[in-house]
Amino acid sequence: MTLFEKIIARQIPADIVYEDDHTIAFRDIHPQAPTHVLVVPRQVIPRLDLATEADVEVLGRCMLAVGIVAKKLGLSGYRVVINNGEEAGQTVFHLHLHILGGRRLTWPPG
Ligand code: AMP
């Protein structure tokens, strides 16, 4: 079971800010910005490049959830990040979208 499945199953606590039939969103435990939320599909896809045609709806639901969460938290400008694979910094192998906001974000990212 991934760490995020345990959060979904309420086996470990999280500061949940939104959930629907397809996704759950909770605050990152090590925030990299004043607002740092993870949007996680209930269905486990270990990493973005393992998603298939069968996952199209869940991927779309994650994107829609980002907009809902951002609006709910009062974010206007924000960044959405997916770390795909260890070299990109992925540490939890259950697809998730980082929403980062509440401060000025530089580009390109480091
Ligand atoms: P990534 O490095 O892209 O795989 O992102 C995983 C994220 O999960 C990191 O930003 C961690 O800080 C975050 N994280 C790890 N454990 C928890 C937890 N128990 N609750 C909330 N966020 C977590």
Short mmCIF file of C-alpha atoms and ligand atoms in Angstrom, two decimals:
data_model
loop_
_atom_site.label_atom_id
_atom_site.label_comp_id
_atom_site.label_asym_id
_atom_site.label_seq_id
_atom_site.Cartn_x
_atom_site.Cartn_y
_atom_site.Cartn_z
CA MET A 1 0.00 0.00 0.00
CA THR A 2 1.40 3.42 -0.88
CA LEU A 3 1.61 6.18 1.69
CA PHE A 4 -1.12 8.01 -0.17
CA GLU A 5 -3.40 4.95 -0.18
CA LYS A 6 -3.02 4.95 3.61
CA ILE A 7 -4.09 8.61 3.70
CA ILE A 8 -7.05 7.82 1.41
CA ALA A 9 -8.00 4.92 3.73
CA ARG A 10 -7.66 7.27 6.76
CA GLN A 11 -5.01 4.99 8.22
CA ILE A 12 -2.66 7.94 8.60
CA PRO A 13 -3.77 11.53 9.19
CA ALA A 14 -3.61 14.32 6.66
CA ASP A 15 -4.92 17.85 6.38
CA ILE A 16 -7.50 17.12 3.68
CA VAL A 17 -8.73 20.20 1.83
CA TYR A 18 -10.89 18.57 -0.85
CA GLU A 19 -12.11 15.18 -2.03
CA ASP A 20 -14.46 13.73 -4.60
CA ASP A 21 -15.16 10.31 -6.09
CA HIS A 22 -11.89 10.30 -8.04
CA THR A 23 -9.42 12.44 -6.10
CA ILE A 24 -8.31 13.61 -2.70
CA ALA A 25 -6.26 16.73 -1.94
CA PHE A 26 -4.31 17.39 1.24
CA ARG A 27 -1.57 19.72 2.45
CA ASP A 28 2.02 18.61 1.88
CA ILE A 29 3.75 17.73 5.14
CA HIS A 30 6.92 19.61 4.02
CA PRO A 31 5.50 22.68 2.28
CA GLN A 32 7.68 24.36 -0.33
CA ALA A 33 5.41 27.41 -0.54
CA PRO A 34 2.87 29.07 1.77
CA THR A 35 0.24 26.91 0.07
CA HIS A 36 1.43 23.45 -1.00
CA VAL A 37 -1.28 20.89 -1.66
CA LEU A 38 -1.11 17.46 -3.28
CA VAL A 39 -3.92 16.29 -5.55
CA VAL A 40 -3.95 12.49 -5.61
CA PRO A 41 -6.14 10.13 -7.62
CA ARG A 42 -7.82 7.43 -5.54
CA GLN A 43 -6.78 4.97 -8.23
CA VAL A 44 -3.08 4.12 -8.00
CA ILE A 45 -0.99 5.04 -11.03
CA PRO A 46 2.62 4.77 -9.82
CA ARG A 47 3.99 7.48 -12.10
CA LEU A 48 2.71 9.64 -14.92
CA ASP A 49 4.49 7.69 -17.65
CA LEU A 50 2.68 4.51 -16.56
CA ALA A 51 -0.71 6.08 -17.26
CA THR A 52 -2.64 4.53 -20.16
CA GLU A 53 -5.71 5.30 -22.24
CA ALA A 54 -7.75 3.64 -19.48
CA ASP A 55 -6.64 6.42 -17.12
CA VAL A 56 -7.82 9.34 -19.24
CA GLU A 57 -10.81 10.11 -17.05
CA VAL A 58 -8.88 9.99 -13.80
CA LEU A 59 -6.13 12.22 -15.25
CA GLY A 60 -8.73 14.74 -16.30
CA ARG A 61 -10.39 14.58 -12.89
CA CYS A 62 -7.06 15.39 -11.26
CA MET A 63 -6.65 18.46 -13.46
CA LEU A 64 -10.16 19.64 -12.66
CA ALA A 65 -9.55 19.06 -8.95
CA VAL A 66 -6.52 21.37 -9.14
CA GLY A 67 -8.72 24.24 -10.28
CA ILE A 68 -11.34 23.50 -7.63
CA VAL A 69 -8.75 23.35 -4.84
CA ALA A 70 -6.98 26.52 -6.00
CA LYS A 71 -10.25 28.41 -6.06
CA LYS A 72 -11.26 27.06 -2.67
CA LEU A 73 -7.95 28.15 -1.15
CA GLY A 74 -8.05 31.57 -2.80
CA LEU A 75 -5.04 31.05 -5.05
CA SER A 76 -4.82 33.06 -8.24
CA GLY A 77 -1.33 32.43 -9.62
CA TYR A 78 0.06 29.03 -8.73
CA ARG A 79 2.21 26.27 -10.17
CA VAL A 80 1.23 22.66 -10.80
CA VAL A 81 4.05 20.12 -10.76
CA ILE A 82 4.28 16.39 -11.39
CA ASN A 83 7.60 14.78 -10.53
CA ASN A 84 7.91 11.74 -12.79
CA GLY A 85 10.56 9.30 -11.61
CA GLU A 86 13.36 9.39 -9.10
CA GLU A 87 15.62 11.68 -11.16
CA ALA A 88 12.83 14.26 -11.17
CA GLY A 89 12.49 14.06 -7.41
CA GLN A 90 9.56 11.67 -7.16
CA THR A 91 9.57 9.99 -3.76
CA VAL A 92 6.03 8.63 -3.49
CA PHE A 93 5.13 6.27 -6.31
CA HIS A 94 1.44 7.09 -6.46
CA LEU A 95 0.79 9.81 -9.02
CA HIS A 96 0.17 13.24 -7.52
CA LEU A 97 0.04 16.84 -8.63
CA HIS A 98 1.70 19.46 -6.45
CA ILE A 99 -0.09 22.81 -6.25
CA LEU A 100 2.32 25.53 -5.11
CA GLY A 101 1.20 29.06 -4.44
CA GLY A 102 1.13 31.98 -2.09
CA ARG A 103 4.54 33.34 -3.07
CA ARG A 104 6.27 34.50 -6.23
CA LEU A 105 7.58 31.48 -8.12
CA THR A 106 10.69 31.77 -10.26
CA TRP A 107 11.12 30.24 -13.71
CA PRO A 108 12.83 28.02 -14.69
CA PRO A 109 12.52 25.88 -11.57
CA GLY A 110 15.79 24.56 -10.12
P1 AMP B 1 7.19 13.70 -4.70
O1 AMP B 1 8.56 13.98 -4.15
O2 AMP B 1 6.85 14.46 -5.95
O3 AMP B 1 6.96 12.21 -4.84
O4 AMP B 1 6.18 14.26 -3.62
C1 AMP B 1 5.85 13.58 -2.48
C2 AMP B 1 5.41 14.61 -1.50
O5 AMP B 1 4.72 13.97 -0.44
C3 AMP B 1 6.56 15.39 -0.84
O6 AMP B 1 6.44 16.77 -1.16
C4 AMP B 1 6.40 15.11 0.64
O7 AMP B 1 6.69 16.23 1.44
C5 AMP B 1 4.94 14.71 0.72
N1 AMP B 1 4.60 13.87 1.85
C6 AMP B 1 5.29 12.81 2.33
N2 AMP B 1 4.64 12.27 3.38
C7 AMP B 1 3.49 13.00 3.55
C8 AMP B 1 2.41 12.93 4.46
N3 AMP B 1 2.34 11.99 5.41
N4 AMP B 1 1.43 13.85 4.35
C9 AMP B 1 1.49 14.81 3.40
N5 AMP B 1 2.48 14.92 2.51
C10 AMP B 1 3.48 14.02 2.57
#
